[in-house]
XYZ file of C-alpha atoms in Angstrom:
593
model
C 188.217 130.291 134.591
C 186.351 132.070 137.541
C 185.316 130.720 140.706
C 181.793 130.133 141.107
C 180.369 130.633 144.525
C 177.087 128.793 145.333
C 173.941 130.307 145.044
C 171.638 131.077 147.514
C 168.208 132.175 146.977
C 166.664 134.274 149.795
C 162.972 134.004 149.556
C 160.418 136.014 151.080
C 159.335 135.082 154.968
C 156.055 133.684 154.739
C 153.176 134.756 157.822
C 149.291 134.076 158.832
C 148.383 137.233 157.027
C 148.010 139.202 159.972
C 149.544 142.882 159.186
C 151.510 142.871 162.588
C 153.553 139.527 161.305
C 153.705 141.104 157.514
C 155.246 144.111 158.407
C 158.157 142.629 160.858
C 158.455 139.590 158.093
C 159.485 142.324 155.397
C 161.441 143.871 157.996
C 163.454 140.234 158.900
C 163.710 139.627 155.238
C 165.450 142.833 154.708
C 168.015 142.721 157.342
C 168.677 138.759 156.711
C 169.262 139.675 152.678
C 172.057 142.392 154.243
C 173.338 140.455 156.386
C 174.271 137.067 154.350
C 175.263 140.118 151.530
C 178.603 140.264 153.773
C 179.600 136.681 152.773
C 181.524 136.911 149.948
C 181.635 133.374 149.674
C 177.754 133.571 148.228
C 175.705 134.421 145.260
C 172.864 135.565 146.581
C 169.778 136.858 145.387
C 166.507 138.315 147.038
C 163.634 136.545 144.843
C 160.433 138.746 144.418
C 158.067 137.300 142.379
C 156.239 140.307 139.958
C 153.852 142.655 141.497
C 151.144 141.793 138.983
C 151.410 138.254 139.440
C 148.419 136.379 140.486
C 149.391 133.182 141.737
C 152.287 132.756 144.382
C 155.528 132.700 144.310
C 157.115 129.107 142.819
C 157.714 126.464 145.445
C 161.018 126.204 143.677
C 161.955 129.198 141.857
C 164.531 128.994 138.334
C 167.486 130.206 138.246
C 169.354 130.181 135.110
C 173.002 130.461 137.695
C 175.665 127.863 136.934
C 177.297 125.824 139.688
C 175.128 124.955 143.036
C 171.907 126.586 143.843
C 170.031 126.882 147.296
C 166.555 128.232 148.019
C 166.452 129.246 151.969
C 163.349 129.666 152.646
C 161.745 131.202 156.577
C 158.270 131.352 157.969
C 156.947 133.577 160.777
C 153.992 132.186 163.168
C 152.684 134.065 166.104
C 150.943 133.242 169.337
C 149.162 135.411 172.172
C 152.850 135.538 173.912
C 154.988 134.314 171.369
C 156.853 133.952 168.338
C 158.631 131.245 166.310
C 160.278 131.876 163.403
C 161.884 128.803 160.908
C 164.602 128.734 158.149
C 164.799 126.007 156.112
C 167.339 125.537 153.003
C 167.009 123.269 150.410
C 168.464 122.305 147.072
C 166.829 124.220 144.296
C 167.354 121.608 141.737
C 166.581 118.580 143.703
C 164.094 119.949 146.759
C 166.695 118.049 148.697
C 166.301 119.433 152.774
C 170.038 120.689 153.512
C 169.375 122.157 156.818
C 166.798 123.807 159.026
C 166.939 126.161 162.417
C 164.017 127.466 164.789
C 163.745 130.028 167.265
C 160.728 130.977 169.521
C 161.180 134.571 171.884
C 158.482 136.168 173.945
C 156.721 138.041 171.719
C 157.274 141.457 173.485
C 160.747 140.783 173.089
C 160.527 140.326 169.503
C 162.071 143.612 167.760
C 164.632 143.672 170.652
C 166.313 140.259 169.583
C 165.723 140.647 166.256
C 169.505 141.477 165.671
C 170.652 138.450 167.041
C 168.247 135.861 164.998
C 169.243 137.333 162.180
C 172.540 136.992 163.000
C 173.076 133.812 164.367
C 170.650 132.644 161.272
C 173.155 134.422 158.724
C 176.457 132.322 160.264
C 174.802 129.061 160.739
C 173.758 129.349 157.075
C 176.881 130.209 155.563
C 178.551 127.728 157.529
C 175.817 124.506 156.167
C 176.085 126.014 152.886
C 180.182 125.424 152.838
C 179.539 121.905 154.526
C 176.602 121.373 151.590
C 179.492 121.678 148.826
C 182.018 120.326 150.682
C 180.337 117.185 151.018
C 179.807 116.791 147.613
C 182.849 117.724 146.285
C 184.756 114.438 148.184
C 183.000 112.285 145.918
C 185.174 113.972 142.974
C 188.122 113.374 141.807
C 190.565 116.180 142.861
C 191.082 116.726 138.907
C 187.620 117.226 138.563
C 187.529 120.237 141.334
C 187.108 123.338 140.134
C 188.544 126.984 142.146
C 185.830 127.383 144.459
C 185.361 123.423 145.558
C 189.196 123.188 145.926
C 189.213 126.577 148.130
C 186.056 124.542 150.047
C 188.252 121.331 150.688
C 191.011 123.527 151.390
C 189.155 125.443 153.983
C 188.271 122.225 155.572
C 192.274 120.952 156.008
C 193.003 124.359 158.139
C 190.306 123.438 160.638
C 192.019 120.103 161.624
C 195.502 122.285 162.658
C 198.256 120.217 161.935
C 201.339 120.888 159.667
C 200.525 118.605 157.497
C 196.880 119.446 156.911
C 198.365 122.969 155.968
C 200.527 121.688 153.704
C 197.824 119.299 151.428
C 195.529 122.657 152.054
C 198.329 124.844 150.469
C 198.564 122.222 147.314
C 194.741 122.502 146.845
C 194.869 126.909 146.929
C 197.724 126.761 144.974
C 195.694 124.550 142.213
C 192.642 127.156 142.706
C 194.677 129.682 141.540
C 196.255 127.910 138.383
C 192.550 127.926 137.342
C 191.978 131.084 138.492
C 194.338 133.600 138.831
C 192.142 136.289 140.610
C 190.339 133.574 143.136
C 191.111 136.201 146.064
C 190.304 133.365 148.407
C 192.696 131.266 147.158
C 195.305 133.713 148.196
C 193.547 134.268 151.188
C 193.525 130.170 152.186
C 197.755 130.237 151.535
C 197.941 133.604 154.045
C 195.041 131.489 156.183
C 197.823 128.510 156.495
C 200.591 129.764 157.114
C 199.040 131.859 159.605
C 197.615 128.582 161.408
C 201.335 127.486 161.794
C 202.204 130.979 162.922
C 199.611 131.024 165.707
C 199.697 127.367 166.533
C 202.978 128.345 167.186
C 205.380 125.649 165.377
C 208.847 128.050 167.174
C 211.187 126.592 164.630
C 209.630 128.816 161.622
C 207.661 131.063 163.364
C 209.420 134.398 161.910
C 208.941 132.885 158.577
C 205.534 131.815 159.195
C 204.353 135.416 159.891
C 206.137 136.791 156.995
C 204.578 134.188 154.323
C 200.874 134.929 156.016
C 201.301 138.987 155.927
C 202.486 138.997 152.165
C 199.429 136.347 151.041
C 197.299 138.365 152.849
C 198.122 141.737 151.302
C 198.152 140.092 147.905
C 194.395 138.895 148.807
C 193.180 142.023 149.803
C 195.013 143.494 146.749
C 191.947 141.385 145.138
C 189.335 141.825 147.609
C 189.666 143.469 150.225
C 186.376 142.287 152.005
C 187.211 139.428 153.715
C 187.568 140.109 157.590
C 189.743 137.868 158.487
C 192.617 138.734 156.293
C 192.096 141.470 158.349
C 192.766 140.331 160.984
C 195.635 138.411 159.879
C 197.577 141.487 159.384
C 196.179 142.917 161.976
C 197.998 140.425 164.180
C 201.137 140.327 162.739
C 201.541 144.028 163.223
C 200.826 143.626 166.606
C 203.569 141.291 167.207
C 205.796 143.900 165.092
C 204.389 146.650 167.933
C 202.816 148.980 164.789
C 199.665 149.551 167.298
C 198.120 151.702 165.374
C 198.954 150.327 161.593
C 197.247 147.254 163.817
C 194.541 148.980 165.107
C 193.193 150.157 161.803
C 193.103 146.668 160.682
C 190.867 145.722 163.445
C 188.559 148.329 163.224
C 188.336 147.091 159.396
C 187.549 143.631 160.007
C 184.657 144.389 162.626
C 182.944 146.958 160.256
C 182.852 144.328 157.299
C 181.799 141.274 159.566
C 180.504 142.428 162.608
C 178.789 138.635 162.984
C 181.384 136.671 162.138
C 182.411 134.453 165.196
C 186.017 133.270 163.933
C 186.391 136.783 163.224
C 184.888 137.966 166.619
C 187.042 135.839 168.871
C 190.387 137.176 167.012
C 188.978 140.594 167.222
C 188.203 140.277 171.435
C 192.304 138.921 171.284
C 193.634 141.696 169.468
C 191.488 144.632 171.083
C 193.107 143.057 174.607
C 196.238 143.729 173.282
C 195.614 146.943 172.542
C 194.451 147.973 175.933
C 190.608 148.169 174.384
C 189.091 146.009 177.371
C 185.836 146.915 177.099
C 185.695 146.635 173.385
C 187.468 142.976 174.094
C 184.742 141.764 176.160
C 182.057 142.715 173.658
C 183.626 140.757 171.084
C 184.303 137.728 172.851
C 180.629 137.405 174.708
C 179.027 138.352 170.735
C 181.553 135.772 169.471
C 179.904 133.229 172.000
C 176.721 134.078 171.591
C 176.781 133.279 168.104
C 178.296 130.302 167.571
C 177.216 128.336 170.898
C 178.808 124.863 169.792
C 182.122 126.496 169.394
C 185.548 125.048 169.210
C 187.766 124.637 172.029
C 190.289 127.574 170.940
C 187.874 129.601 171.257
C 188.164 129.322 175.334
C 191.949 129.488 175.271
C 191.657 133.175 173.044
C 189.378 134.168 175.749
C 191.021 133.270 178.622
C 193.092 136.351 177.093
C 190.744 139.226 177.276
C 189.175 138.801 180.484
C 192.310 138.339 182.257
C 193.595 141.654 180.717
C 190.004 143.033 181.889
C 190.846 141.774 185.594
C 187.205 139.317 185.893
C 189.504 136.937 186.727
C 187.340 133.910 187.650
C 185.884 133.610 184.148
C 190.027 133.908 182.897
C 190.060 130.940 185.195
C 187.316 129.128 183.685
C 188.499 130.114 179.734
C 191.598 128.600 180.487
C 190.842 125.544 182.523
C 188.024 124.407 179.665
C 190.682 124.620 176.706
C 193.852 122.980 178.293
C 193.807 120.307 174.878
C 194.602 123.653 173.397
C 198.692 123.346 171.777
C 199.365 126.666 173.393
C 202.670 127.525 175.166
C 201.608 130.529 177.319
C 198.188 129.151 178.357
C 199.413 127.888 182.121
C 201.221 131.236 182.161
C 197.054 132.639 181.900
C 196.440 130.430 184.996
C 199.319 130.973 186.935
C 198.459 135.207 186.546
C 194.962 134.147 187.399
C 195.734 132.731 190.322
C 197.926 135.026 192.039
C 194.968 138.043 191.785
C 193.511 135.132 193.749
C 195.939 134.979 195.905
C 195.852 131.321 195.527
C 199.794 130.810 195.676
C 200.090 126.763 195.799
C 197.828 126.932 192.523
C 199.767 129.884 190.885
C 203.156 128.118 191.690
C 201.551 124.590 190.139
C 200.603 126.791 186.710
C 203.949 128.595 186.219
C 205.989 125.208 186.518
C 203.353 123.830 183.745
C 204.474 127.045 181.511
C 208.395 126.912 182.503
C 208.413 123.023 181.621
C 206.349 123.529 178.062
C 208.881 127.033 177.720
C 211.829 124.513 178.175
C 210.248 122.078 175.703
C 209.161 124.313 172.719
C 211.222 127.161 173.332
C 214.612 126.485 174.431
C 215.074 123.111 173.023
C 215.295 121.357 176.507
C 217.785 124.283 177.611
C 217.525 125.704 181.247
C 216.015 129.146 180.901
C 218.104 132.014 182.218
C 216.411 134.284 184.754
C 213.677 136.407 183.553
C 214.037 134.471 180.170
C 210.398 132.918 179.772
C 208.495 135.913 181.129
C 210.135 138.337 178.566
C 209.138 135.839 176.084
C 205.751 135.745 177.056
C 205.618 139.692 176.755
C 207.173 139.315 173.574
C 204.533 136.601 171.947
C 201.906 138.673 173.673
C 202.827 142.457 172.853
C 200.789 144.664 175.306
C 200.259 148.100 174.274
C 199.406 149.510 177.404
C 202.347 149.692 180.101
C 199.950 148.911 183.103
C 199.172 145.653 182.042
C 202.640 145.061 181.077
C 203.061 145.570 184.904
C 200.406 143.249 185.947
C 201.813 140.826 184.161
C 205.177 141.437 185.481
C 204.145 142.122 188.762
C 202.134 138.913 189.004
C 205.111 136.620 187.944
C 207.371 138.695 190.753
C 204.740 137.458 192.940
C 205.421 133.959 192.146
C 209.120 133.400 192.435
C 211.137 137.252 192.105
C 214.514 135.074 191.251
C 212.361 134.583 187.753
C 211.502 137.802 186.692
C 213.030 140.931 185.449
C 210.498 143.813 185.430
C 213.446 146.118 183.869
C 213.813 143.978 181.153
C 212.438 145.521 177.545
C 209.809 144.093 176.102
C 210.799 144.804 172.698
C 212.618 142.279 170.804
C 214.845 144.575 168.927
C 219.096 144.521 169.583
C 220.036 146.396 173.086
C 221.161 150.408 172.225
C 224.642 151.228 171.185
C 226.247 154.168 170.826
C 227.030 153.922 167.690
C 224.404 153.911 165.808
C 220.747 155.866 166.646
C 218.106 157.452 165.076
C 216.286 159.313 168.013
C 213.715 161.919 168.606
C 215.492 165.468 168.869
C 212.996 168.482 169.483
C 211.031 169.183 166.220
C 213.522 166.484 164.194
C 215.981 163.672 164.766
C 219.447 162.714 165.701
C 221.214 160.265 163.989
C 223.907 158.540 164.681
C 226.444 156.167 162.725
C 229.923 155.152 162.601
C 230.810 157.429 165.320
C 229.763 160.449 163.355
C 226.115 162.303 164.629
C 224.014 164.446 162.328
C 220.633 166.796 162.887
C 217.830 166.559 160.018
C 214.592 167.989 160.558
C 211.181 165.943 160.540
C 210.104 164.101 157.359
C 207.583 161.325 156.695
C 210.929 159.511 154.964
C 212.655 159.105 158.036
C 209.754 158.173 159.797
C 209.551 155.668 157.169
C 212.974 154.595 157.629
C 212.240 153.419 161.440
C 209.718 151.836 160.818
C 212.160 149.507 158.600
C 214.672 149.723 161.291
C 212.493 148.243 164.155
C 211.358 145.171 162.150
C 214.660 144.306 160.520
C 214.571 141.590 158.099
C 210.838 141.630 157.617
C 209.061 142.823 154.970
C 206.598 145.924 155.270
C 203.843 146.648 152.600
C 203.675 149.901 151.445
C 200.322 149.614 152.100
C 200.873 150.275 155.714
C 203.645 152.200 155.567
C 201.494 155.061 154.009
C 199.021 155.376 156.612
C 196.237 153.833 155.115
C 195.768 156.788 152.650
C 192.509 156.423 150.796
C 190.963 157.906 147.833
C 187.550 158.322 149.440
C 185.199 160.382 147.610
C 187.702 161.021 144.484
C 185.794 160.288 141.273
C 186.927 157.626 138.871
C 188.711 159.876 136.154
C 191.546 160.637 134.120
C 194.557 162.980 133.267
C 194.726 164.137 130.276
C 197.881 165.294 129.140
C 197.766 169.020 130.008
C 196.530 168.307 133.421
C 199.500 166.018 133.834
C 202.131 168.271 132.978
C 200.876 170.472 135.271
C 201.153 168.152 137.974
C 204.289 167.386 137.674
C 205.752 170.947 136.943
C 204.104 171.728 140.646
C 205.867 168.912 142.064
C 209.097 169.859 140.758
C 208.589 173.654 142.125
C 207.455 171.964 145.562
C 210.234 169.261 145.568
C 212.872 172.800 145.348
C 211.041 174.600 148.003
C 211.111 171.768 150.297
C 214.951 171.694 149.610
C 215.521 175.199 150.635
C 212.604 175.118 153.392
C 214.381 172.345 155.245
C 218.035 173.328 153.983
C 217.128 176.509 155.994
C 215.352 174.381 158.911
C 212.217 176.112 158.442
C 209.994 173.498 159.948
C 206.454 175.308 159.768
C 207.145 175.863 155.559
C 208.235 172.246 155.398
C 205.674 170.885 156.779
C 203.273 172.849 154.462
C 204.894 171.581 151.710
C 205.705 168.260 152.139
C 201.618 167.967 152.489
C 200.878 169.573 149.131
C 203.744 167.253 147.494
C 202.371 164.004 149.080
C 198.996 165.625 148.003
C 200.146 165.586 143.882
C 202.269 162.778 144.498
C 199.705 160.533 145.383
C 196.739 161.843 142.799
C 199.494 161.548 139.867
C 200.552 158.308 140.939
C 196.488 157.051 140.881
C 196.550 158.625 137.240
C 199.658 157.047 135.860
C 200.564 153.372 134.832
C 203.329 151.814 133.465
C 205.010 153.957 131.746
C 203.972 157.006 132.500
C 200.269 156.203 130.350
C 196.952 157.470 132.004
C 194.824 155.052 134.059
C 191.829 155.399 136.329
C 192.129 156.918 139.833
C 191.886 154.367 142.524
C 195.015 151.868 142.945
C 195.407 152.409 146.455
C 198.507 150.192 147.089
C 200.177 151.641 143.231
C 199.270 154.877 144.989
C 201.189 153.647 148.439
C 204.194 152.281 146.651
C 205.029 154.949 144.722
C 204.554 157.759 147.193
C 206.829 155.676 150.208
C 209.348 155.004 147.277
C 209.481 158.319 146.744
C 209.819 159.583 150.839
C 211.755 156.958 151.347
C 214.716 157.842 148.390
C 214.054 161.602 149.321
C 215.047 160.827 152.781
C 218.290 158.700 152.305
C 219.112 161.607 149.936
C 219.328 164.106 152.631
C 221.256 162.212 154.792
C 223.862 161.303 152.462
C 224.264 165.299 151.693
C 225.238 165.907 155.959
C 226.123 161.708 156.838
C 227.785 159.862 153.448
C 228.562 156.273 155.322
C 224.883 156.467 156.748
C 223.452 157.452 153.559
C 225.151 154.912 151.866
C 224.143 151.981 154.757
C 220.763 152.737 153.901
C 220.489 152.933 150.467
C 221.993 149.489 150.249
C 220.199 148.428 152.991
C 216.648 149.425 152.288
C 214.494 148.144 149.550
C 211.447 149.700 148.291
C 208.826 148.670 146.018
C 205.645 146.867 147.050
C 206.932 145.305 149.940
C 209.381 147.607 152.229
C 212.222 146.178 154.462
C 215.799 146.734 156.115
C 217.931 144.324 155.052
C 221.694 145.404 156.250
C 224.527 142.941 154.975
C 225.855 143.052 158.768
C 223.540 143.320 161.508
C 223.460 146.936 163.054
C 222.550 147.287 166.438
C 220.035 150.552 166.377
C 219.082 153.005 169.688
C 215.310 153.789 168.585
């Protein structure tokens, strides 16, 4: 059974009849009708009644759509110096007022802040529209709930941020998706709450949390990949892997399919901070503001964030002062960097005990921190991209007491270097080492591959974004058929043999011509082929990922194992490939990356 979403019918802005208002009406219309077209959590539909139609519109126009129905309707009135423009929505069945909204602008500055009313009118509906069903659906039995109502009551459990709110919200997605297996949102609400727990930072699970949000949120997007902040889930969790730019193309993602979306927004100003995109921070946050004006307290304390990062420190101040009832470990740590650019010192001191006694607490389990301990942590929670505000940070908390920092320190997480084991950057290729034994292979997207696997160790990796985000833009939905197939795969074996001998001979410059024609074929047969081996329609981006990593990957490990048999071996039993990537050694390995 399919989720229904409500529906929501968009009718045309009503004026005076003077031309002027018609023509900027139509124009309103338009862009509102695009706009609420992002949500895919509506129905909606633009209702023109026929040109040939003598009388007007219906006050309440028929819809033969099953589940809820909503008829938003907006009027445009103008004065010598003004305008006001109204949005009402109502039931369509009952007439029943749901909600209403009302903005008046100078009427010079009309077209200018058109953008914005359309905006902020698009969120504040989508938002009522949620409440509208919610509502109703607590005076059913759960039983009774269908997919979309359940995803709706789940969705209103993550807001309140407990555990245990996630928990009876994961029982109510998990129930959506008995009744419909392909509810994407459904998926999305299970990524949604363990991500909650992940950011709200419960320390005991908080590997485990990111791991459960990353995999619900690539099997949503395997469904639809239009909600933004899915996006932005990932987006996140890459970040705190350090895969900047796997992260990065994430965030650029969610902001093209939601650009008005303040939730969205506010994790968007977060992670283009951490990313060293200050500028592009700041614009997010104020938008995020702007649009949702009654906004929850978190919002402040993700702020507090960006603008701190952008040095305008007193408004860093502010963020973080206003959203102290904020659960968030590293918040005083905000005010005690604040402070020192101040040069405030009695304050900055005050703000770094609050952080060191709530590190003690959540972090250490009441356990003295060592030296340096809680600022490396704070790096690590917060992964900066860009090394100069890496030292600002640093340099700030060396202002505050030096006995408590150690600006040598790594950031990174991963095991201190050995010299045993490395896999390191030599020239055009790579040295590896293992066991005492050190081998030189020439560049290849496998090995590449492979350190990617070796820097987030016991995680899982979709193959997704281990292939670069390769797309299929512009390809055209066809088939093989069984000649054209052959031939595909009678060029792949003549290019898998010349890559053999081109890197057998280290002839970089061939290789890498090569190894872009096979990943070329690889990828376009893999679109083309399902289980086994029958034609299918081009366009399964992530069947398309998996096999052509699988395939690097394996090619990879091969070619080690033919100069470095105990490494080749480590890895093959170490990596596993499929869907999800990871390194999973039976005994840890400490790597030099």
């Amino acid at each position: 059974m399919a989720a229904r979403n409500p529906t929501l019918i968009l009718m045309p802005c009503t004026t005076s009849g003077v031309a002027e208002e018609q023509i900027f009406a139509q124009g309103f219309t338009d862009d509102l009708q695009v706009e609420l077209a992002r949500f895919g959590s509506l129905d909606l539909i633009s209702w023109q009644p026929p040109a040939a139609q003598a009388l007007p519109a219906p006050e309440t126009p028929v819809t033969n759509q099953s589940g809820k129905a909503f008829v938003l309707r907006t009027a445009l009135r103008r004065t010598d110096s003004s305008v006001r423009i109204t949005a009402g929505l109502s039931e369509s069945h009952s007439d029943r007022h749901v909600w209403s909204q009302r903005y008046e602008a100078p009427a010079a500055e009309l077209f200018a802040i058109e953008d914005n009313i359309v905006a902020q009118t698009a969120v504040a509906l989508a938002a009522r529209l949620e409440d509208a069903v919610l509502l109703e659906s607590r005076s059913k039995a759960i039983e009774n709930l269908e997919a979309y109502e359940l995803w709706i009551r789940g969705k209103s459990l993550l807001l309140k941020g407990t555990a245990e709110d996630d928990a009876a919200a994961r029982v109510l997605f998990e129930r959506a998706i008995a009744l419909d297996p392909h509810f994407a949102r459904a998926y999305g609400g299970l990524a949604l709450s363990w991500f909650n727990e992940w950011t709200c930072q419960f320390w005991h699970a908080f590997d485990a949390n990111g791991e459960k949000a990353y995999k619900f949120a690539h099997q949503a997007l395997a469904l639809d990949d239009t909600d933004p902040l899915l996006h932005v889930v990932i987006a996140r969790i890459l970040l705190h892997r350090r895969d900047f730019g796997q992260a990065a193309w994430y965030v650029d993602r969610a902001l093209a399919l939601s650009p008005n979306h303040p939730d969205c927004l506010i994790q968007l100003a977060l992670c283009h901070a951490l990313l060293g995109n200050h500028d592009a921070s700041i614009r997010c946050a104020e938008r995020a503001f702007r649009l949702h004006p009654f906004h929850p307290q978190w919002y402040s304390a993700y702020a507090s964030v960006p603008y701190l990062l952008a040095r305008r420190i007193d408004e860093a101040i502010e963020f973080a002062r206003s959203s102290l009832d904020v659960p968030v470990v590293d918040l005083p740590a905000a005010l005690a960097i604040g402070y020192v650019q101040k040069g405030q010192m009695e304050e900055a001191r005050h703000w770094y005990g609050k952080f060191e006694a709530l590190f003690r607490a959540k972090i250490t389990g009441d356990r003295e921190a060592r030296p340096g301990e809680a600022i490396d942590w704070l790096l690590s929670v917060n992964p900066l991209r860009q090394s100069e505000d890496i030292r600002f940070v640093r340099e700030a908390m060396a202002r505050i007491d030096a006995s408590k920092s150690s600006p040598a320190a790594p950031v990174a997480t991963n095991p201190g270097p050995t010299k045993e084991s490395a896999m390191l950057r030599q020239g055009a290729g790579w040295m590896l080492s293992y066991a005492g034994q050190s081998v030189l292979l020439p560049d290849m997207k496998g090995l590449q591959d492979i350190l990617v696997l070796i820097r987030s160790a016991g995680t899982s990796i979709h193959c997704f974004d281990l292939s670069g985000q390769v797309k299929n833009a512009g390809k055209s939905d066809q088939m093989l058929d069984d000649k054209a197939r052959s031939g595909y795969k009678a060029r792949i074996r003549e290019l898998q043999e010349e890559l053999a001998e081109a890197e057998d001979r280290n002839d970089l410059g061939r290789s890498e011509r090569v190894q872009a024609e096979l990943d070329s074929l690889l990828e376009a047969l893999s679109d083309a082929l399902g289980l086994g081996g029958r034609s299918r329609r081009l366009g399964c981006m992530a069947e398309r990922a998996r096999t052509t990593v699988t395939w690097r990957i394996r090619y990879a490990i091969k070619k080690v194992e033919a100069v470095h048999a105990p490494l080749g071996r480590h890895l093959r039993r170490a990596i596993r490939t499929g869907l999800f990537c990871s390194y999973e050694p039976e005994t840890p390995v400490k790597w030099q990356l």
